[in-house]
XYZ file of C-alpha atoms in Angstrom:
529
model
C -15.565 -17.460 -160.954
C -12.834 -16.420 -163.262
C -10.658 -13.585 -162.396
C -10.973 -9.990 -163.928
C -7.933 -10.605 -166.085
C -9.493 -13.987 -167.515
C -12.559 -12.508 -168.048
C -11.053 -9.834 -170.105
C -9.394 -12.243 -172.025
C -12.535 -14.366 -172.518
C -14.452 -11.016 -173.671
C -11.473 -10.378 -175.923
C -11.708 -13.674 -177.833
C -15.271 -13.720 -178.040
C -15.473 -10.242 -179.814
C -12.930 -11.010 -182.032
C -14.219 -14.657 -182.876
C -13.824 -15.768 -186.758
C -11.212 -12.871 -187.110
C -8.339 -14.531 -186.080
C -7.393 -17.956 -184.312
C -4.572 -16.402 -182.740
C -6.927 -13.838 -180.695
C -8.989 -17.102 -179.781
C -5.856 -18.435 -178.108
C -5.403 -15.774 -175.718
C -8.651 -16.935 -173.792
C -6.510 -20.196 -173.133
C -3.810 -18.144 -171.508
C -3.190 -17.352 -167.775
C -4.115 -13.848 -166.774
C -1.924 -10.770 -167.724
C -0.080 -8.529 -165.227
C -2.077 -5.479 -165.013
C 0.959 -3.492 -166.496
C 1.108 -6.207 -169.213
C -0.113 -4.499 -172.361
C -1.640 -5.411 -175.506
C -0.748 -3.739 -178.916
C -2.579 -4.613 -181.885
C -1.446 -4.003 -185.630
C -2.689 -4.865 -189.118
C -1.101 -7.664 -191.028
C 0.981 -10.511 -190.053
C 4.684 -11.142 -189.299
C 6.408 -14.059 -190.935
C 9.769 -13.087 -190.377
C 11.996 -11.762 -187.368
C 15.136 -11.821 -189.131
C 16.522 -8.278 -189.847
C 18.034 -9.687 -192.802
C 14.769 -10.307 -194.178
C 12.088 -8.497 -192.403
C 10.326 -5.514 -194.345
C 6.763 -5.216 -193.272
C 5.579 -2.230 -191.123
C 4.873 -4.845 -188.305
C 8.027 -6.607 -188.443
C 10.107 -3.556 -188.488
C 8.213 -2.213 -185.222
C 8.431 -5.297 -183.624
C 12.690 -5.280 -184.001
C 12.654 -1.794 -182.963
C 11.790 -3.004 -179.544
C 13.781 -6.029 -179.518
C 16.864 -4.821 -181.215
C 18.743 -1.424 -181.700
C 20.928 0.174 -184.550
C 24.243 1.926 -184.205
C 22.531 5.332 -184.204
C 18.975 6.779 -184.456
C 17.628 10.028 -185.381
C 15.835 12.196 -182.453
C 12.996 14.264 -182.771
C 15.382 17.224 -184.098
C 16.368 14.853 -186.912
C 19.795 14.627 -185.253
C 21.987 11.643 -185.211
C 22.317 10.068 -181.974
C 24.361 7.229 -180.981
C 22.997 4.229 -179.556
C 25.135 1.045 -179.892
C 27.547 3.523 -181.086
C 29.634 5.274 -178.279
C 30.011 8.487 -180.439
C 29.482 9.989 -183.788
C 31.088 8.166 -186.805
C 34.486 9.349 -187.683
C 35.272 9.805 -191.242
C 38.684 9.656 -192.839
C 40.834 8.705 -195.973
C 38.613 11.411 -198.284
C 35.231 10.078 -197.117
C 36.331 6.423 -197.903
C 36.772 5.004 -194.417
C 34.364 5.252 -191.514
C 35.081 4.427 -188.009
C 32.400 3.835 -185.513
C 33.391 3.285 -181.796
C 31.147 1.062 -179.728
C 29.559 0.955 -176.376
C 31.387 -1.728 -174.164
C 28.379 -2.369 -171.581
C 25.919 -4.113 -174.027
C 24.859 -7.771 -173.795
C 22.608 -9.661 -176.183
C 19.595 -11.440 -174.647
C 21.641 -14.804 -174.681
C 24.274 -13.490 -172.636
C 26.579 -13.004 -175.513
C 28.952 -9.711 -175.174
C 28.201 -7.037 -178.029
C 31.490 -5.878 -179.683
C 32.971 -5.205 -183.004
C 33.221 -8.868 -183.958
C 29.394 -9.067 -183.400
C 28.653 -5.976 -185.337
C 30.919 -7.262 -188.024
C 29.175 -10.630 -188.325
C 25.609 -8.923 -188.453
C 26.869 -6.419 -191.011
C 28.563 -9.028 -192.972
C 25.473 -11.439 -192.941
C 23.541 -8.889 -194.003
C 25.326 -7.799 -196.896
C 25.399 -11.601 -198.121
C 21.839 -12.589 -197.479
C 19.722 -9.763 -196.917
C 16.848 -9.390 -199.087
C 17.045 -5.532 -198.906
C 20.847 -5.411 -199.120
C 20.334 -3.428 -202.244
C 19.902 -0.347 -200.109
C 23.701 -0.321 -199.664
C 24.076 -0.028 -203.173
C 27.752 -1.184 -203.322
C 28.686 1.517 -201.138
C 30.481 -0.742 -198.474
C 33.569 -2.712 -199.626
C 34.933 -4.493 -196.441
C 33.614 -4.731 -192.821
C 36.633 -4.429 -190.289
C 37.075 -4.887 -186.522
C 39.775 -2.418 -185.823
C 39.820 -3.213 -182.143
C 37.523 -4.985 -180.203
C 35.127 -1.936 -179.951
C 35.926 -0.157 -183.009
C 34.131 -1.042 -186.378
C 35.707 0.029 -189.566
C 33.963 0.407 -192.650
C 35.782 0.734 -196.116
C 33.540 2.260 -198.900
C 33.863 1.971 -202.352
C 32.718 5.709 -202.735
C 32.387 8.513 -200.006
C 28.635 8.652 -199.159
C 26.981 11.062 -197.266
C 23.838 9.267 -196.733
C 25.788 6.066 -195.133
C 25.040 7.773 -191.785
C 21.461 7.478 -192.022
C 21.749 4.307 -193.484
C 23.355 3.034 -189.942
C 19.844 3.939 -188.352
C 18.260 1.333 -189.997
C 16.557 -1.355 -187.782
C 17.471 -3.837 -190.638
C 21.253 -3.501 -189.406
C 20.661 -4.032 -185.989
C 22.999 -6.570 -184.429
C 22.323 -9.978 -183.846
C 24.022 -12.715 -181.576
C 27.084 -14.287 -183.524
C 26.287 -17.314 -180.950
C 22.646 -17.605 -181.381
C 22.885 -17.214 -185.077
C 26.013 -19.406 -185.670
C 24.012 -21.820 -187.808
C 22.501 -19.580 -189.577
C 24.968 -17.260 -191.201
C 23.788 -17.871 -194.760
C 20.258 -18.803 -193.939
C 17.178 -16.817 -192.588
C 16.156 -17.528 -188.714
C 12.405 -16.597 -188.882
C 10.829 -16.966 -185.798
C 13.237 -16.204 -183.132
C 15.707 -13.225 -182.361
C 18.336 -12.591 -180.253
C 19.399 -8.876 -180.402
C 20.301 -5.896 -177.828
C 17.043 -4.212 -177.490
C 14.905 -3.306 -174.309
C 12.768 -6.596 -174.746
C 13.329 -10.192 -175.360
C 10.992 -12.407 -177.621
C 9.714 -14.922 -175.520
C 6.748 -16.644 -177.826
C 6.400 -16.151 -181.554
C 3.599 -17.092 -183.712
C 2.364 -15.416 -187.170
C -0.350 -13.182 -185.293
C 0.837 -12.952 -181.968
C 4.220 -12.551 -180.305
C 5.250 -11.907 -176.768
C 7.862 -9.835 -175.396
C 9.300 -9.537 -171.910
C 11.611 -6.757 -170.511
C 15.352 -7.643 -170.813
C 16.451 -7.243 -167.196
C 20.366 -6.727 -168.333
C 19.488 -3.965 -170.847
C 22.489 -1.233 -170.996
C 19.926 1.604 -171.121
C 16.834 2.794 -169.364
C 14.355 -0.241 -168.347
C 10.994 -0.747 -170.470
C 8.431 1.275 -168.188
C 5.627 -1.835 -168.606
C 5.687 -5.142 -167.687
C 5.897 -6.708 -171.067
C 4.064 -6.420 -174.492
C 1.319 -8.840 -176.224
C 1.749 -7.911 -179.793
C -1.248 -8.853 -181.906
C -1.465 -8.640 -185.713
C -4.906 -8.712 -187.270
C -5.977 -8.112 -191.003
C -9.467 -6.886 -190.350
C -9.682 -3.152 -189.667
C -13.213 -3.387 -187.851
C -11.933 -6.075 -185.506
C -9.154 -3.827 -184.237
C -10.967 -0.486 -184.176
C -13.795 -2.627 -182.062
C -11.129 -4.226 -179.961
C -9.798 -0.695 -178.875
C -12.915 0.661 -178.392
C -14.046 -1.982 -176.189
C -10.974 -1.927 -173.849
C -9.641 -5.569 -175.035
C -6.637 -3.638 -176.845
C -4.560 -1.128 -174.785
C -2.687 0.350 -177.913
C -3.618 0.202 -181.535
C -1.179 1.179 -184.608
C -3.038 2.990 -187.321
C -1.458 0.849 -190.330
C -3.880 -0.195 -192.581
C -7.052 0.992 -190.716
C -9.670 2.307 -192.774
C -9.847 6.110 -193.143
C -13.078 6.774 -191.271
C -11.900 4.478 -188.263
C -8.578 6.453 -188.303
C -10.783 9.713 -187.996
C -13.164 8.385 -185.366
C -10.439 7.424 -183.170
C -8.588 10.900 -183.594
C -11.891 12.700 -182.900
C -12.199 10.548 -179.747
C -8.583 11.408 -178.588
C -9.929 14.983 -179.520
C -12.507 14.434 -176.837
C -10.182 12.999 -174.110
C -11.405 9.715 -174.507
C -8.260 8.157 -175.940
C -4.586 9.386 -176.154
C -3.248 9.843 -179.513
C 0.503 9.876 -180.651
C 1.845 10.826 -183.833
C 5.231 10.129 -185.537
C 7.161 11.744 -188.374
C 5.649 11.642 -191.810
C 8.058 9.248 -193.626
C 5.304 7.245 -195.889
C 4.745 8.771 -199.402
C 1.775 7.924 -201.497
C 2.369 8.423 -205.398
C 1.388 7.310 -208.843
C 3.645 5.356 -211.093
C 3.022 6.115 -215.132
C 4.321 3.618 -217.613
C 6.689 6.016 -219.575
C 8.073 3.537 -221.853
C 5.067 2.245 -223.932
C 2.443 4.454 -225.795
C 0.572 6.866 -224.845
C 2.452 7.656 -221.707
C 5.710 7.639 -223.594
C 4.640 11.273 -224.579
C 6.194 13.596 -221.931
C 3.598 16.182 -222.481
C 0.772 13.725 -221.798
C 2.487 12.845 -218.527
C 2.471 16.260 -217.776
C -1.059 16.842 -218.393
C -1.777 14.187 -215.767
C 0.169 15.941 -213.328
C -1.611 18.966 -213.525
C -5.124 17.109 -213.363
C -4.221 16.132 -209.696
C -6.049 18.090 -207.147
C -4.438 16.991 -203.916
C -6.197 18.876 -201.781
C -9.488 17.343 -202.694
C -8.148 13.772 -202.332
C -6.763 14.213 -199.037
C -9.859 15.977 -197.928
C -12.287 13.015 -199.329
C -10.033 9.922 -198.455
C -8.303 10.801 -195.036
C -10.629 13.694 -193.739
C -7.755 15.934 -193.980
C -5.678 13.440 -191.865
C -3.233 12.889 -194.843
C -1.167 15.723 -196.070
C -0.637 16.961 -199.949
C 2.587 16.170 -201.243
C 4.478 17.476 -204.319
C 8.100 16.151 -203.890
C 9.092 12.612 -203.628
C 10.886 13.355 -200.450
C 9.073 13.858 -197.141
C 9.331 17.588 -196.113
C 10.837 17.066 -192.507
C 13.948 15.133 -194.464
C 14.596 18.162 -196.453
C 16.417 21.246 -194.901
C 14.160 23.565 -196.919
C 10.635 22.521 -198.390
C 10.559 21.745 -201.848
C 7.616 21.295 -204.196
C 8.885 20.822 -207.917
C 5.535 19.379 -209.010
C 2.895 21.465 -210.254
C -0.539 22.292 -208.358
C -3.823 21.714 -209.513
C -4.460 23.561 -212.929
C -7.203 21.649 -215.002
C -6.816 24.648 -217.995
C -3.086 23.733 -218.208
C -3.835 19.975 -218.118
C -6.226 20.640 -221.037
C -3.958 22.711 -222.866
C -1.116 19.990 -222.821
C -3.841 17.155 -223.850
C -4.872 19.266 -226.844
C -1.028 19.479 -227.662
C -0.829 15.669 -227.890
C -3.889 15.300 -230.243
C -6.315 14.751 -227.298
C -9.899 16.489 -226.612
C -12.962 17.051 -228.545
C -13.187 13.995 -231.140
C -10.514 11.944 -229.555
C -10.484 11.395 -225.854
C -7.710 9.440 -224.163
C -9.142 6.418 -222.018
C -6.395 5.710 -219.292
C -6.581 2.399 -217.325
C -5.786 3.320 -213.777
C -4.901 0.500 -211.211
C -5.709 0.742 -207.552
C -4.924 -2.195 -204.807
C -7.791 -3.838 -204.085
C -6.926 -4.557 -200.441
C -6.058 -1.070 -199.658
C -9.140 0.881 -198.964
C -7.358 4.114 -199.346
C -6.156 3.271 -202.894
C -9.797 2.903 -204.169
C -11.102 6.150 -202.717
C -8.243 7.974 -204.257
C -9.269 6.439 -207.579
C -12.707 7.313 -207.389
C -11.971 10.714 -206.166
C -9.581 11.199 -208.963
C -12.100 9.659 -211.907
C -15.062 11.825 -210.872
C -12.513 14.840 -210.691
C -11.465 14.190 -214.402
C -15.068 13.737 -215.221
C -15.854 16.912 -214.181
C -13.037 18.994 -215.217
C -11.730 17.033 -218.277
C -14.531 15.213 -219.771
C -14.126 16.212 -223.314
C -10.092 15.021 -223.163
C -9.757 12.223 -220.626
C -11.567 9.176 -219.056
C -10.151 7.130 -216.217
C -10.903 3.155 -216.414
C -10.524 2.050 -212.890
C -8.855 -1.447 -212.455
C -8.638 -3.203 -209.118
C -6.031 -5.835 -208.472
C -4.548 -7.194 -205.228
C -1.436 -5.955 -203.917
C 0.792 -8.639 -204.308
C 0.169 -9.179 -207.724
C 0.643 -5.433 -208.515
C 4.343 -5.934 -206.911
C 5.189 -8.725 -208.895
C 3.990 -7.443 -212.191
C 5.262 -3.922 -211.804
C 8.572 -4.513 -213.355
C 6.760 -6.586 -216.095
C 5.220 -3.180 -217.528
C 1.795 -4.244 -216.463
C 0.310 -0.998 -215.395
C -0.185 2.319 -217.317
C -0.968 3.809 -214.329
C -0.746 2.636 -210.490
C -1.034 3.952 -207.076
C 1.761 2.876 -204.727
C 3.220 3.916 -201.376
C 6.849 4.061 -200.234
C 8.475 4.434 -196.926
C 12.446 4.617 -197.194
C 14.611 2.119 -195.517
C 16.110 4.711 -193.480
C 15.495 8.387 -193.024
C 17.468 10.161 -195.629
C 16.449 11.859 -199.228
C 18.716 9.104 -201.159
C 16.191 6.455 -199.727
C 13.495 7.970 -201.371
C 15.034 8.923 -204.550
C 17.456 6.245 -205.586
C 14.903 3.367 -205.404
C 12.545 4.889 -207.729
C 15.076 6.839 -210.225
C 18.393 4.961 -210.267
C 19.259 3.086 -213.291
C 22.477 1.037 -214.524
C 21.460 0.774 -217.967
C 19.492 3.128 -220.118
C 18.722 3.449 -223.548
C 17.670 7.155 -224.255
C 14.916 8.117 -221.571
C 14.122 4.458 -221.341
C 15.666 2.651 -218.355
C 16.399 -0.845 -219.192
C 17.785 -2.240 -215.904
C 17.679 -0.806 -212.421
C 15.362 0.496 -209.732
C 13.551 2.883 -212.206
C 12.522 -0.385 -214.307
C 11.571 -2.424 -211.043
C 9.381 0.065 -209.731
C 7.631 0.238 -213.171
C 8.163 3.566 -214.875
C 11.054 2.637 -216.884
C 11.892 6.414 -216.964
C 15.324 8.191 -216.792
C 17.060 11.027 -218.372
C 20.534 11.894 -219.318
C 23.021 12.504 -216.298
C 20.469 11.619 -213.834
C 22.348 8.410 -212.410
C 25.658 10.579 -212.467
C 23.708 13.385 -210.455
C 22.529 10.540 -208.062
C 25.832 9.122 -207.230
C 27.429 12.754 -207.014
C 24.821 13.677 -204.451
C 25.783 11.037 -202.256
C 29.291 12.465 -202.087
C 28.306 15.826 -201.383
C 27.828 17.225 -198.001
C 25.779 20.555 -196.432
C 24.288 23.101 -199.104
C 26.069 21.271 -202.294
C 24.327 18.415 -201.515
C 20.957 20.091 -200.786
C 21.526 21.822 -204.163
C 22.096 18.541 -206.007
C 19.139 16.832 -204.600
C 16.890 19.564 -205.395
C 17.777 19.590 -209.037
C 17.334 15.729 -209.261
C 13.598 16.279 -208.055
C 13.146 19.167 -210.356
C 14.413 16.988 -213.283
C 12.112 13.889 -212.044
C 9.128 16.516 -211.826
C 9.719 17.417 -215.472
C 9.701 13.701 -216.674
C 6.482 13.488 -214.595
C 6.825 9.467 -214.493
C 5.974 9.663 -210.933
C 2.993 11.892 -209.401
C 3.347 12.291 -205.679
C 0.146 12.562 -203.827
C -0.135 12.753 -200.255
C 2.313 12.177 -196.968
C 1.147 9.683 -194.221
C 2.307 10.019 -190.560
C 1.771 6.776 -188.239
C -0.318 7.186 -185.360
C -1.286 5.223 -182.449
C -3.847 5.415 -179.863
C -3.640 4.446 -176.081
C -6.252 3.882 -173.723
C -6.402 6.679 -170.976
C -5.071 4.944 -168.221
C -1.694 4.733 -170.216
C 0.991 7.331 -171.347
C 0.496 9.076 -174.633
C 2.278 7.073 -177.424
C 5.804 8.379 -178.722
C 7.420 7.551 -181.885
C 11.075 7.755 -182.605
C 12.546 9.708 -185.490
C 12.352 6.555 -187.925
C 8.540 6.605 -187.021
C 8.619 3.645 -184.696
C 6.323 3.346 -181.759
C 8.457 3.260 -178.694
C 6.860 0.428 -176.800
C 9.514 0.766 -174.090
C 7.879 3.917 -173.113
C 4.106 2.882 -172.575
C 3.209 3.043 -169.040
C 0.107 3.041 -166.827
C -0.524 6.256 -165.317
C -1.026 6.357 -161.505
């Protein structure tokens, strides 16, 4: 007769047979300890190299295996982690000195110090696929003393402190990565976090508590992190008890709502993190017909965000009229206009539409993102109801990888996307959408605005972006607000909604908790007695 743990594993494999080969392999593993937790999420992980990792799952896992110099607490304040104190700024903002902890070990026993941190930062600057987020701000990385890191900057940068919370900048062991200074090490990870990686497969990773961790030990006996692409399989596994904790990324909206209601009924425990993901529509501004600013502004007035969040997410998402999440703003700002079909019709008439001539706008949504299709259908029906004599939306379904590949080629008149900043700072939302290194009038020919598919810019915008990063306090806040107002006037991006990460746990477990960057703190999950 199999043990209860083995029976659970067999039921788990049987329930999800056909969805994932990785899950069926669990049935062949030894029974898990009662405190060992299965955490499930959507998608798959192909790389755990912090110089390459970019997906939600990969960054979630890295946040448990490694840690940055600083993190944001729940109040949004900078809190030292591997740093021992706040950064020291000198030389007119061009030098940042970071004192480091002296009691930290990597998972392979190597000591963490300034040389190890410098090794990791230089490697990221050299080969990191996301090294553009540094934007040329770091000139050199120096080891001022064994436990003092010094960054020389090319210009003062107020957002660099937020950048130092990015999990992509987590240090790695220079001993373990000695042969991978200039190449990725995808299926291993040697960091300083509360867990160490003991097994890696594309759809299953095993984490064991790191007993020499410098801070509070993990509250559980380890994590089996399971990755699936099928929302129904994930939902069923949590409901049947075969999964202990489920993350909300890529779950269908009706299933999120069902789990939310179960938590309200006391049948699950639900945790919610800071809302740092924005959903928005990109409009192609450098080609007819959307090269007309009034036409883009008309579309901005045509969006009923309240209806969209109600129809698509049953209210779990929140309407958004800014490119920056509200919790990253000192004061809420809503520069994009609210729903006004009468004003939309006036602007459409000014551009020659309505009556005998209607604008037919191709609107692309990602075929593998359920919320995209629901939004597209809602907007199409809303336009048919309110603006049928002026505007028609023609819906196009394209797989997401194709959308990302063709975005910078100007392939889409209008397309829905989402963005989550690489670190929690307004600059991480504005620069990747608005920055432009080469402009021709209002058209961005090279830069992030071209890569993002809008090709929109305006005189002085790039200068304002750079200047804002040199300011602090109220002056920076004022500059950022002016940048957003300018972007709202250009209407090449139309923010739609704000998404907060959620996680659901079985009743016998503690409530899931998130850090200030939106990562589930796996080490705090524990059995309740």
